[in-house]
PDB file of N, CA and C and ligand atoms in Angstrom:
ATOM      1  N   MET A   1     102.823 119.795  82.684  1.00  0.00           N
ATOM      2  CA  MET A   1     102.954 118.558  83.443  1.00  0.00           C
ATOM      3  C   MET A   1     103.801 117.563  82.657  1.00  0.00           C
ATOM      4  N   THR A   2     104.586 116.815  83.376  1.00  0.00           N
ATOM      5  CA  THR A   2     105.456 115.828  82.755  1.00  0.00           C
ATOM      6  C   THR A   2     104.640 114.677  82.167  1.00  0.00           C
ATOM      7  N   THR A   3     104.996 114.265  80.976  1.00  0.00           N
ATOM      8  CA  THR A   3     104.360 113.105  80.357  1.00  0.00           C
ATOM      9  C   THR A   3     105.318 111.921  80.430  1.00  0.00           C
ATOM     10  N   ILE A   4     104.798 110.809  80.904  1.00  0.00           N
ATOM     11  CA  ILE A   4     105.601 109.588  81.003  1.00  0.00           C
ATOM     12  C   ILE A   4     105.099 108.625  79.939  1.00  0.00           C
ATOM     13  N   LYS A   5     106.014 108.159  79.116  1.00  0.00           N
ATOM     14  CA  LYS A   5     105.652 107.179  78.102  1.00  0.00           C
ATOM     15  C   LYS A   5     105.906 105.781  78.655  1.00  0.00           C
ATOM     16  N   ALA A   6     104.886 104.948  78.602  1.00  0.00           N
ATOM     17  CA  ALA A   6     105.019 103.565  79.042  1.00  0.00           C
ATOM     18  C   ALA A   6     104.416 102.685  77.958  1.00  0.00           C
ATOM     19  N   THR A   7     104.672 101.399  78.057  1.00  0.00           N
ATOM     20  CA  THR A   7     104.188 100.482  77.028  1.00  0.00           C
ATOM     21  C   THR A   7     103.237  99.462  77.633  1.00  0.00           C
ATOM     22  N   CYS A   8     102.030  99.428  77.106  1.00  0.00           N
ATOM     23  CA  CYS A   8     101.058  98.405  77.470  1.00  0.00           C
ATOM     24  C   CYS A   8     101.280  97.222  76.521  1.00  0.00           C
ATOM     25  N   PRO A   9     101.304  95.993  77.049  1.00  0.00           N
ATOM     26  CA  PRO A   9     101.524  94.836  76.174  1.00  0.00           C
ATOM     27  C   PRO A   9     100.446  94.693  75.097  1.00  0.00           C
ATOM     28  N   MET A  10      99.253  95.182  75.365  1.00  0.00           N
ATOM     29  CA  MET A  10      98.153  95.054  74.397  1.00  0.00           C
ATOM     30  C   MET A  10      98.054  96.269  73.466  1.00  0.00           C
ATOM     31  N   CYS A  11      98.269  97.463  73.995  1.00  0.00           N
ATOM     32  CA  CYS A  11      97.977  98.702  73.249  1.00  0.00           C
ATOM     33  C   CYS A  11      99.227  99.408  72.714  1.00  0.00           C
ATOM     34  N   GLY A  12     100.380  99.024  73.193  1.00  0.00           N
ATOM     35  CA  GLY A  12     101.590  99.727  72.767  1.00  0.00           C
ATOM     36  C   GLY A  12     101.858 100.922  73.660  1.00  0.00           C
ATOM     37  N   ASP A  13     102.492 101.954  73.108  1.00  0.00           N
ATOM     38  CA  ASP A  13     102.877 103.123  73.897  1.00  0.00           C
ATOM     39  C   ASP A  13     101.664 103.920  74.349  1.00  0.00           C
ATOM     40  N   VAL A  14     101.690 104.302  75.622  1.00  0.00           N
ATOM     41  CA  VAL A  14     100.627 105.145  76.178  1.00  0.00           C
ATOM     42  C   VAL A  14     101.281 106.289  76.944  1.00  0.00           C
ATOM     43  N   ASP A  15     100.595 107.420  76.997  1.00  0.00           N
ATOM     44  CA  ASP A  15     101.089 108.590  77.729  1.00  0.00           C
ATOM     45  C   ASP A  15     100.425 108.652  79.095  1.00  0.00           C
ATOM     46  N   LEU A  16     101.234 108.849  80.113  1.00  0.00           N
ATOM     47  CA  LEU A  16     100.749 108.884  81.492  1.00  0.00           C
ATOM     48  C   LEU A  16     101.246 110.150  82.175  1.00  0.00           C
ATOM     49  N   THR A  17     100.586 110.502  83.258  1.00  0.00           N
ATOM     50  CA  THR A  17     101.088 111.574  84.121  1.00  0.00           C
ATOM     51  C   THR A  17     101.750 110.908  85.327  1.00  0.00           C
ATOM     52  N   PRO A  18     102.568 111.650  86.067  1.00  0.00           N
ATOM     53  CA  PRO A  18     103.184 111.060  87.268  1.00  0.00           C
ATOM     54  C   PRO A  18     102.145 110.478  88.229  1.00  0.00           C
ATOM     55  N   ALA A  19     100.964 111.069  88.300  1.00  0.00           N
ATOM     56  CA  ALA A  19      99.939 110.567  89.217  1.00  0.00           C
ATOM     57  C   ALA A  19      99.354 109.233  88.752  1.00  0.00           C
ATOM     58  N   ASP A  20      99.545 108.894  87.478  1.00  0.00           N
ATOM     59  CA  ASP A  20      99.022 107.625  86.948  1.00  0.00           C
ATOM     60  C   ASP A  20      99.905 106.438  87.292  1.00  0.00           C
ATOM     61  N   VAL A  21     101.124 106.724  87.762  1.00  0.00           N
ATOM     62  CA  VAL A  21     102.110 105.662  87.954  1.00  0.00           C
ATOM     63  C   VAL A  21     102.362 105.462  89.432  1.00  0.00           C
ATOM     64  N   ARG A  22     102.431 104.210  89.831  1.00  0.00           N
ATOM     65  CA  ARG A  22     102.763 103.880  91.216  1.00  0.00           C
ATOM     66  C   ARG A  22     104.099 103.144  91.206  1.00  0.00           C
ATOM     67  N   LEU A  23     105.034 103.674  91.969  1.00  0.00           N
ATOM     68  CA  LEU A  23     106.376 103.099  92.022  1.00  0.00           C
ATOM     69  C   LEU A  23     106.586 102.474  93.399  1.00  0.00           C
ATOM     70  N   THR A  24     106.881 101.190  93.416  1.00  0.00           N
ATOM     71  CA  THR A  24     107.077 100.467  94.679  1.00  0.00           C
ATOM     72  C   THR A  24     108.509  99.974  94.744  1.00  0.00           C
ATOM     73  N   VAL A  25     109.203 100.336  95.818  1.00  0.00           N
ATOM     74  CA  VAL A  25     110.609  99.974  95.958  1.00  0.00           C
ATOM     75  C   VAL A  25     110.803  99.170  97.238  1.00  0.00           C
ATOM     76  N   ALA A  26     111.369  97.975  97.092  1.00  0.00           N
ATOM     77  CA  ALA A  26     111.752  97.147  98.241  1.00  0.00           C
ATOM     78  C   ALA A  26     113.269  97.097  98.253  1.00  0.00           C
ATOM     79  N   GLU A  27     113.856  98.116  98.837  1.00  0.00           N
ATOM     80  CA  GLU A  27     115.311  98.272  98.767  1.00  0.00           C
ATOM     81  C   GLU A  27     116.056  97.098  99.395  1.00  0.00           C
ATOM     82  N   ALA A  28     115.568  96.617 100.558  1.00  0.00           N
ATOM     83  CA  ALA A  28     116.253  95.521 101.251  1.00  0.00           C
ATOM     84  C   ALA A  28     116.245  94.243 100.416  1.00  0.00           C
ATOM     85  N   ALA A  29     115.192  94.028  99.666  1.00  0.00           N
ATOM     86  CA  ALA A  29     115.085  92.826  98.843  1.00  0.00           C
ATOM     87  C   ALA A  29     115.691  93.026  97.461  1.00  0.00           C
ATOM     88  N   GLY A  30     116.003  94.263  97.109  1.00  0.00           N
ATOM     89  CA  GLY A  30     116.653  94.540  95.840  1.00  0.00           C
ATOM     90  C   GLY A  30     115.737  94.504  94.638  1.00  0.00           C
ATOM     91  N   TRP A  31     114.476  94.848  94.827  1.00  0.00           N
ATOM     92  CA  TRP A  31     113.594  94.913  93.653  1.00  0.00           C
ATOM     93  C   TRP A  31     112.720  96.154  93.718  1.00  0.00           C
ATOM     94  N   ALA A  32     112.220  96.525  92.552  1.00  0.00           N
ATOM     95  CA  ALA A  32     111.288  97.648  92.451  1.00  0.00           C
ATOM     96  C   ALA A  32     110.362  97.385  91.274  1.00  0.00           C
ATOM     97  N   THR A  33     109.150  97.874  91.376  1.00  0.00           N
ATOM     98  CA  THR A  33     108.198  97.732  90.273  1.00  0.00           C
ATOM     99  C   THR A  33     107.461  99.055  90.080  1.00  0.00           C
ATOM    100  N   TYR A  34     106.937  99.237  88.886  1.00  0.00           N
ATOM    101  CA  TYR A  34     106.009 100.330  88.684  1.00  0.00           C
ATOM    102  C   TYR A  34     104.743  99.772  88.056  1.00  0.00           C
ATOM    103  N   THR A  35     103.637 100.350  88.436  1.00  0.00           N
ATOM    104  CA  THR A  35     102.348  99.901  87.912  1.00  0.00           C
ATOM    105  C   THR A  35     101.586 101.101  87.376  1.00  0.00           C
ATOM    106  N   PHE A  36     100.777 100.824  86.408  1.00  0.00           N
ATOM    107  CA  PHE A  36      99.890 101.862  85.875  1.00  0.00           C
ATOM    108  C   PHE A  36      98.675 101.188  85.261  1.00  0.00           C
ATOM    109  N   LYS A  37      97.588 101.927  85.227  1.00  0.00           N
ATOM    110  CA  LYS A  37      96.381 101.456  84.574  1.00  0.00           C
ATOM    111  C   LYS A  37      96.405 101.999  83.155  1.00  0.00           C
ATOM    112  N   CYS A  38      96.398 101.108  82.194  1.00  0.00           N
ATOM    113  CA  CYS A  38      96.460 101.529  80.802  1.00  0.00           C
ATOM    114  C   CYS A  38      95.271 102.432  80.498  1.00  0.00           C
ATOM    115  N   VAL A  39      95.557 103.601  79.921  1.00  0.00           N
ATOM    116  CA  VAL A  39      94.487 104.555  79.629  1.00  0.00           C
ATOM    117  C   VAL A  39      93.599 104.089  78.476  1.00  0.00           C
ATOM    118  N   SER A  40      94.071 103.092  77.733  1.00  0.00           N
ATOM    119  CA  SER A  40      93.294 102.602  76.589  1.00  0.00           C
ATOM    120  C   SER A  40      92.453 101.372  76.960  1.00  0.00           C
ATOM    121  N   CYS A  41      93.100 100.295  77.452  1.00  0.00           N
ATOM    122  CA  CYS A  41      92.368  99.054  77.728  1.00  0.00           C
ATOM    123  C   CYS A  41      92.004  98.901  79.211  1.00  0.00           C
ATOM    124  N   GLN A  42      92.473  99.787  80.060  1.00  0.00           N
ATOM    125  CA  GLN A  42      92.166  99.797  81.497  1.00  0.00           C
ATOM    126  C   GLN A  42      92.818  98.655  82.276  1.00  0.00           C
ATOM    127  N   ASP A  43      93.667  97.857  81.620  1.00  0.00           N
ATOM    128  CA  ASP A  43      94.372  96.795  82.340  1.00  0.00           C
ATOM    129  C   ASP A  43      95.390  97.407  83.305  1.00  0.00           C
ATOM    130  N   LEU A  44      95.601  96.712  84.415  1.00  0.00           N
ATOM    131  CA  LEU A  44      96.646  97.129  85.344  1.00  0.00           C
ATOM    132  C   LEU A  44      97.944  96.453  84.921  1.00  0.00           C
ATOM    133  N   ILE A  45      98.918  97.249  84.592  1.00  0.00           N
ATOM    134  CA  ILE A  45     100.197  96.748  84.091  1.00  0.00           C
ATOM    135  C   ILE A  45     101.244  96.918  85.180  1.00  0.00           C
ATOM    136  N   GLU A  46     102.019  95.858  85.436  1.00  0.00           N
ATOM    137  CA  GLU A  46     103.112  95.936  86.404  1.00  0.00           C
ATOM    138  C   GLU A  46     104.391  95.506  85.719  1.00  0.00           C
ATOM    139  N   LYS A  47     105.427  96.308  85.924  1.00  0.00           N
ATOM    140  CA  LYS A  47     106.722  96.001  85.306  1.00  0.00           C
ATOM    141  C   LYS A  47     107.835  96.201  86.319  1.00  0.00           C
ATOM    142  N   ALA A  48     108.895  95.432  86.147  1.00  0.00           N
ATOM    143  CA  ALA A  48     110.066  95.596  87.000  1.00  0.00           C
ATOM    144  C   ALA A  48     110.734  96.926  86.685  1.00  0.00           C
ATOM    145  N   ALA A  49     111.309  97.548  87.704  1.00  0.00           N
ATOM    146  CA  ALA A  49     112.003  98.826  87.512  1.00  0.00           C
ATOM    147  C   ALA A  49     113.433  98.697  88.029  1.00  0.00           C
ATOM    148  N   ASP A  50     114.406  98.894  87.150  1.00  0.00           N
ATOM    149  CA  ASP A  50     115.786  98.901  87.628  1.00  0.00           C
ATOM    150  C   ASP A  50     116.099 100.291  88.213  1.00  0.00           C
ATOM    151  N   ASN A  51     117.310 100.457  88.706  1.00  0.00           N
ATOM    152  CA  ASN A  51     117.675 101.714  89.373  1.00  0.00           C
ATOM    153  C   ASN A  51     117.479 102.926  88.462  1.00  0.00           C
ATOM    154  N   GLU A  52     117.784 102.749  87.187  1.00  0.00           N
ATOM    155  CA  GLU A  52     117.653 103.860  86.239  1.00  0.00           C
ATOM    156  C   GLU A  52     116.182 104.268  86.085  1.00  0.00           C
ATOM    157  N   VAL A  53     115.295 103.275  85.991  1.00  0.00           N
ATOM    158  CA  VAL A  53     113.856 103.566  85.854  1.00  0.00           C
ATOM    159  C   VAL A  53     113.325 104.214  87.130  1.00  0.00           C
ATOM    160  N   VAL A  54     113.772 103.719  88.282  1.00  0.00           N
ATOM    161  CA  VAL A  54     113.346 104.311  89.554  1.00  0.00           C
ATOM    162  C   VAL A  54     113.760 105.783  89.607  1.00  0.00           C
ATOM    163  N   ALA A  55     115.000 106.059  89.230  1.00  0.00           N
ATOM    164  CA  ALA A  55     115.495 107.440  89.251  1.00  0.00           C
ATOM    165  C   ALA A  55     114.721 108.321  88.269  1.00  0.00           C
ATOM    166  N   LEU A  56     114.447 107.766  87.098  1.00  0.00           N
ATOM    167  CA  LEU A  56     113.729 108.511  86.059  1.00  0.00           C
ATOM    168  C   LEU A  56     112.301 108.835  86.498  1.00  0.00           C
ATOM    169  N   LEU A  57     111.590 107.836  86.987  1.00  0.00           N
ATOM    170  CA  LEU A  57     110.205 108.052  87.416  1.00  0.00           C
ATOM    171  C   LEU A  57     110.150 108.997  88.612  1.00  0.00           C
ATOM    172  N   SER A  58     111.089 108.812  89.522  1.00  0.00           N
ATOM    173  CA  SER A  58     111.131 109.655  90.705  1.00  0.00           C
ATOM    174  C   SER A  58     111.378 111.113  90.321  1.00  0.00           C
ATOM    175  N   SER A  59     112.309 111.335  89.399  1.00  0.00           N
ATOM    176  CA  SER A  59     112.606 112.709  88.986  1.00  0.00           C
ATOM    177  C   SER A  59     111.448 113.316  88.201  1.00  0.00           C
ATOM    178  N   ALA A  60     110.589 112.451  87.623  1.00  0.00           N
ATOM    179  CA  ALA A  60     109.420 112.950  86.895  1.00  0.00           C
ATOM    180  C   ALA A  60     108.273 113.297  87.839  1.00  0.00           C
ATOM    181  N   GLY A  61     108.450 112.966  89.129  1.00  0.00           N
ATOM    182  CA  GLY A  61     107.429 113.330  90.103  1.00  0.00           C
ATOM    183  C   GLY A  61     106.565 112.177  90.585  1.00  0.00           C
ATOM    184  N   VAL A  62     106.924 110.956  90.191  1.00  0.00           N
ATOM    185  CA  VAL A  62     106.173 109.799  90.679  1.00  0.00           C
ATOM    186  C   VAL A  62     106.568 109.546  92.137  1.00  0.00           C
ATOM    187  N   LEU A  63     105.580 109.405  92.987  1.00  0.00           N
ATOM    188  CA  LEU A  63     105.846 109.147  94.398  1.00  0.00           C
ATOM    189  C   LEU A  63     106.301 107.705  94.587  1.00  0.00           C
ATOM    190  N   ILE A  64     107.222 107.496  95.515  1.00  0.00           N
ATOM    191  CA  ILE A  64     107.760 106.164  95.773  1.00  0.00           C
ATOM    192  C   ILE A  64     107.073 105.562  96.991  1.00  0.00           C
ATOM    193  N   ASP A  65     106.526 104.356  96.834  1.00  0.00           N
ATOM    194  CA  ASP A  65     106.049 103.576  97.972  1.00  0.00           C
ATOM    195  C   ASP A  65     107.193 102.662  98.384  1.00  0.00           C
ATOM    196  N   ASN A  66     107.758 102.918  99.548  1.00  0.00           N
ATOM    197  CA  ASN A  66     108.827 102.056 100.032  1.00  0.00           C
ATOM    198  C   ASN A  66     108.226 100.901 100.810  1.00  0.00           C
ATOM    199  N   VAL A  67     108.642  99.692 100.479  1.00  0.00           N
ATOM    200  CA  VAL A  67     108.188  98.524 101.217  1.00  0.00           C
ATOM    201  C   VAL A  67     109.009  98.449 102.502  1.00  0.00           C
ATOM    202  N   PRO A  68     108.362  98.502 103.671  1.00  0.00           N
ATOM    203  CA  PRO A  68     109.129  98.429 104.918  1.00  0.00           C
ATOM    204  C   PRO A  68     109.880  97.109 105.029  1.00  0.00           C
ATOM    205  N   ASP A  69     111.086  97.153 105.591  1.00  0.00           N
ATOM    206  CA  ASP A  69     111.894  95.944 105.736  1.00  0.00           C
ATOM    207  C   ASP A  69     111.138  94.853 106.489  1.00  0.00           C
ATOM    208  N   GLU A  70     110.290  95.252 107.438  1.00  0.00           N
ATOM    209  CA  GLU A  70     109.571  94.275 108.258  1.00  0.00           C
ATOM    210  C   GLU A  70     108.677  93.374 107.408  1.00  0.00           C
ATOM    211  N   VAL A  71     108.180  93.895 106.315  1.00  0.00           N
ATOM    212  CA  VAL A  71     107.298  93.110 105.445  1.00  0.00           C
ATOM    213  C   VAL A  71     108.050  91.925 104.840  1.00  0.00           C
ATOM    214  N   LEU A  72     109.349  92.094 104.651  1.00  0.00           N
ATOM    215  CA  LEU A  72     110.147  91.078 103.971  1.00  0.00           C
ATOM    216  C   LEU A  72     110.823  90.106 104.936  1.00  0.00           C
ATOM    217  N   GLU A  73     110.593  90.288 106.249  1.00  0.00           N
ATOM    218  CA  GLU A  73     111.197  89.383 107.227  1.00  0.00           C
ATOM    219  C   GLU A  73     110.571  88.003 107.112  1.00  0.00           C
ATOM    220  N   ALA A  74     111.391  86.975 107.388  1.00  0.00           N
ATOM    221  CA  ALA A  74     110.863  85.615 107.428  1.00  0.00           C
ATOM    222  C   ALA A  74     110.142  85.421 108.756  1.00  0.00           C
ATOM    223  N   HIS A  75     108.981  84.814 108.715  1.00  0.00           N
ATOM    224  CA  HIS A  75     108.213  84.561 109.926  1.00  0.00           C
ATOM    225  C   HIS A  75     108.056  83.063 110.115  1.00  0.00           C
ATOM    226  N   HIS A  76     108.162  82.629 111.366  1.00  0.00           N
ATOM    227  CA  HIS A  76     108.043  81.208 111.674  1.00  0.00           C
ATOM    228  C   HIS A  76     106.907  81.005 112.659  1.00  0.00           C
ATOM    229  N   GLY A  77     106.323  79.844 112.646  1.00  0.00           N
ATOM    230  CA  GLY A  77     105.233  79.545 113.559  1.00  0.00           C
ATOM    231  C   GLY A  77     103.915  80.054 113.015  1.00  0.00           C
ATOM    232  N   ARG A  78     102.887  79.786 113.771  1.00  0.00           N
ATOM    233  CA  ARG A  78     101.555  80.195 113.315  1.00  0.00           C
ATOM    234  C   ARG A  78     101.325  81.665 113.637  1.00  0.00           C
ATOM    235  N   PRO A  79     100.447  82.323 112.907  1.00  0.00           N
ATOM    236  CA  PRO A  79     100.117  83.712 113.244  1.00  0.00           C
ATOM    237  C   PRO A  79      99.428  83.777 114.605  1.00  0.00           C
ATOM    238  N   ILE A  80      99.542  84.914 115.298  1.00  0.00           N
ATOM    239  CA  ILE A  80      98.838  85.029 116.571  1.00  0.00           C
ATOM    240  C   ILE A  80      97.340  85.082 116.301  1.00  0.00           C
ATOM    241  N   SER A  81      96.595  84.540 117.245  1.00  0.00           N
ATOM    242  CA  SER A  81      95.144  84.482 117.076  1.00  0.00           C
ATOM    243  C   SER A  81      94.478  85.453 118.050  1.00  0.00           C
ATOM    244  N   TYR A  82      93.184  85.559 117.922  1.00  0.00           N
ATOM    245  CA  TYR A  82      92.404  86.387 118.838  1.00  0.00           C
ATOM    246  C   TYR A  82      92.556  85.867 120.265  1.00  0.00           C
ATOM    247  N   ASP A  83      92.599  84.543 120.427  1.00  0.00           N
ATOM    248  CA  ASP A  83      92.788  83.948 121.752  1.00  0.00           C
ATOM    249  C   ASP A  83      94.140  84.340 122.350  1.00  0.00           C
ATOM    250  N   ASP A  84      95.173  84.382 121.526  1.00  0.00           N
ATOM    251  CA  ASP A  84      96.501  84.792 122.011  1.00  0.00           C
ATOM    252  C   ASP A  84      96.453  86.221 122.544  1.00  0.00           C
ATOM    253  N   VAL A  85      95.758  87.083 121.843  1.00  0.00           N
ATOM    254  CA  VAL A  85      95.648  88.488 122.273  1.00  0.00           C
ATOM    255  C   VAL A  85      94.877  88.570 123.591  1.00  0.00           C
ATOM    256  N   LEU A  86      93.800  87.785 123.680  1.00  0.00           N
ATOM    257  CA  LEU A  86      93.027  87.766 124.935  1.00  0.00           C
ATOM    258  C   LEU A  86      93.869  87.241 126.089  1.00  0.00           C
ATOM    259  N   ASP A  87      94.636  86.158 125.838  1.00  0.00           N
ATOM    260  CA  ASP A  87      95.516  85.614 126.882  1.00  0.00           C
ATOM    261  C   ASP A  87      96.508  86.676 127.351  1.00  0.00           C
ATOM    262  N   LEU A  88      97.075  87.426 126.416  1.00  0.00           N
ATOM    263  CA  LEU A  88      98.030  88.480 126.786  1.00  0.00           C
ATOM    264  C   LEU A  88      97.338  89.566 127.604  1.00  0.00           C
ATOM    265  N   ALA A  89      96.144  89.951 127.171  1.00  0.00           N
ATOM    266  CA  ALA A  89      95.402  90.994 127.907  1.00  0.00           C
ATOM    267  C   ALA A  89      95.118  90.536 129.335  1.00  0.00           C
ATOM    268  N   LEU A  90      94.720  89.282 129.507  1.00  0.00           N
ATOM    269  CA  LEU A  90      94.452  88.742 130.852  1.00  0.00           C
ATOM    270  C   LEU A  90      95.739  88.671 131.674  1.00  0.00           C
ATOM    271  N   TRP A  91      96.823  88.264 131.016  1.00  0.00           N
ATOM    272  CA  TRP A  91      98.107  88.165 131.701  1.00  0.00           C
ATOM    273  C   TRP A  91      98.562  89.547 132.166  1.00  0.00           C
ATOM    274  N   LEU A  92      98.360  90.556 131.315  1.00  0.00           N
ATOM    275  CA  LEU A  92      98.788  91.913 131.663  1.00  0.00           C
ATOM    276  C   LEU A  92      98.028  92.462 132.876  1.00  0.00           C
ATOM    277  N   GLU A  93      96.810  91.971 133.100  1.00  0.00           N
ATOM    278  CA  GLU A  93      96.024  92.442 134.247  1.00  0.00           C
ATOM    279  C   GLU A  93      96.650  92.025 135.573  1.00  0.00           C
ATOM    280  N   THR A  94      97.450  90.976 135.548  1.00  0.00           N
ATOM    281  CA  THR A  94      98.017  90.470 136.802  1.00  0.00           C
ATOM    282  C   THR A  94      99.530  90.675 136.887  1.00  0.00           C
ATOM    283  N   HIS A  95     100.132  91.310 135.914  1.00  0.00           N
ATOM    284  CA  HIS A  95     101.581  91.529 135.926  1.00  0.00           C
ATOM    285  C   HIS A  95     101.878  93.008 135.682  1.00  0.00           C
ATOM    286  N   ASP A  96     102.635  93.602 136.607  1.00  0.00           N
ATOM    287  CA  ASP A  96     102.974  95.013 136.466  1.00  0.00           C
ATOM    288  C   ASP A  96     104.303  95.229 135.756  1.00  0.00           C
ATOM    289  N   ILE A  97     105.236  94.310 135.952  1.00  0.00           N
ATOM    290  CA  ILE A  97     106.562  94.457 135.345  1.00  0.00           C
ATOM    291  C   ILE A  97     106.677  93.436 134.224  1.00  0.00           C
ATOM    292  N   ILE A  98     106.739  93.926 133.008  1.00  0.00           N
ATOM    293  CA  ILE A  98     106.654  93.044 131.846  1.00  0.00           C
ATOM    294  C   ILE A  98     108.017  92.602 131.352  1.00  0.00           C
ATOM    295  N   VAL A  99     108.967  93.507 131.320  1.00  0.00           N
ATOM    296  CA  VAL A  99     110.220  93.264 130.641  1.00  0.00           C
ATOM    297  C   VAL A  99     110.934  91.996 131.101  1.00  0.00           C
ATOM    298  N   PRO A 100     111.092  91.716 132.424  1.00  0.00           N
ATOM    299  CA  PRO A 100     111.842  90.522 132.818  1.00  0.00           C
ATOM    300  C   PRO A 100     111.246  89.230 132.264  1.00  0.00           C
ATOM    301  N   HIS A 101     109.969  89.176 131.985  1.00  0.00           N
ATOM    302  CA  HIS A 101     109.333  87.966 131.483  1.00  0.00           C
ATOM    303  C   HIS A 101     109.642  87.709 130.016  1.00  0.00           C
ATOM    304  N   PHE A 102     110.084  88.753 129.290  1.00  0.00           N
ATOM    305  CA  PHE A 102     110.285  88.596 127.854  1.00  0.00           C
ATOM    306  C   PHE A 102     111.755  88.752 127.436  1.00  0.00           C
ATOM    307  N   VAL A 103     112.637  88.886 128.401  1.00  0.00           N
ATOM    308  CA  VAL A 103     114.054  88.979 128.064  1.00  0.00           C
ATOM    309  C   VAL A 103     114.573  87.576 127.738  1.00  0.00           C
ATOM    310  N   ALA A 104     115.277  87.451 126.630  1.00  0.00           N
ATOM    311  CA  ALA A 104     115.820  86.154 126.217  1.00  0.00           C
ATOM    312  C   ALA A 104     116.883  85.708 127.202  1.00  0.00           C
ATOM    313  N   HIS A 105     116.893  84.424 127.481  1.00  0.00           N
ATOM    314  CA  HIS A 105     117.884  83.876 128.416  1.00  0.00           C
ATOM    315  C   HIS A 105     118.985  83.188 127.652  1.00  0.00           C
TER     316      HIS A 105
HETATM  317 ZN1   ZN B 201      96.355  98.742  77.203  1.00  0.00          ZN
END
């Protein structure tokens, strides 16, 4: 099994397996991080990962969690509430054709 050497700020170099490392990539936002739980002090360590580190960890067998672009979209207005969902459900009971009501003018 591949051994990955990482550095804990408290303990120094630690040996990890690919399963110990979580690699998160937000390609649209241009950042990536990797996290691991230090095998010595049990702290959760998170570090930035440049393209070279992403390629290295990936080739070592670390699975990549891709952040969906939708997560990084800017949102405006208040979040929808339970009442909004109920209003939509009631509205849908009396409307058969939905699309014309939601097409932008
Ligand atoms: Zn540590």
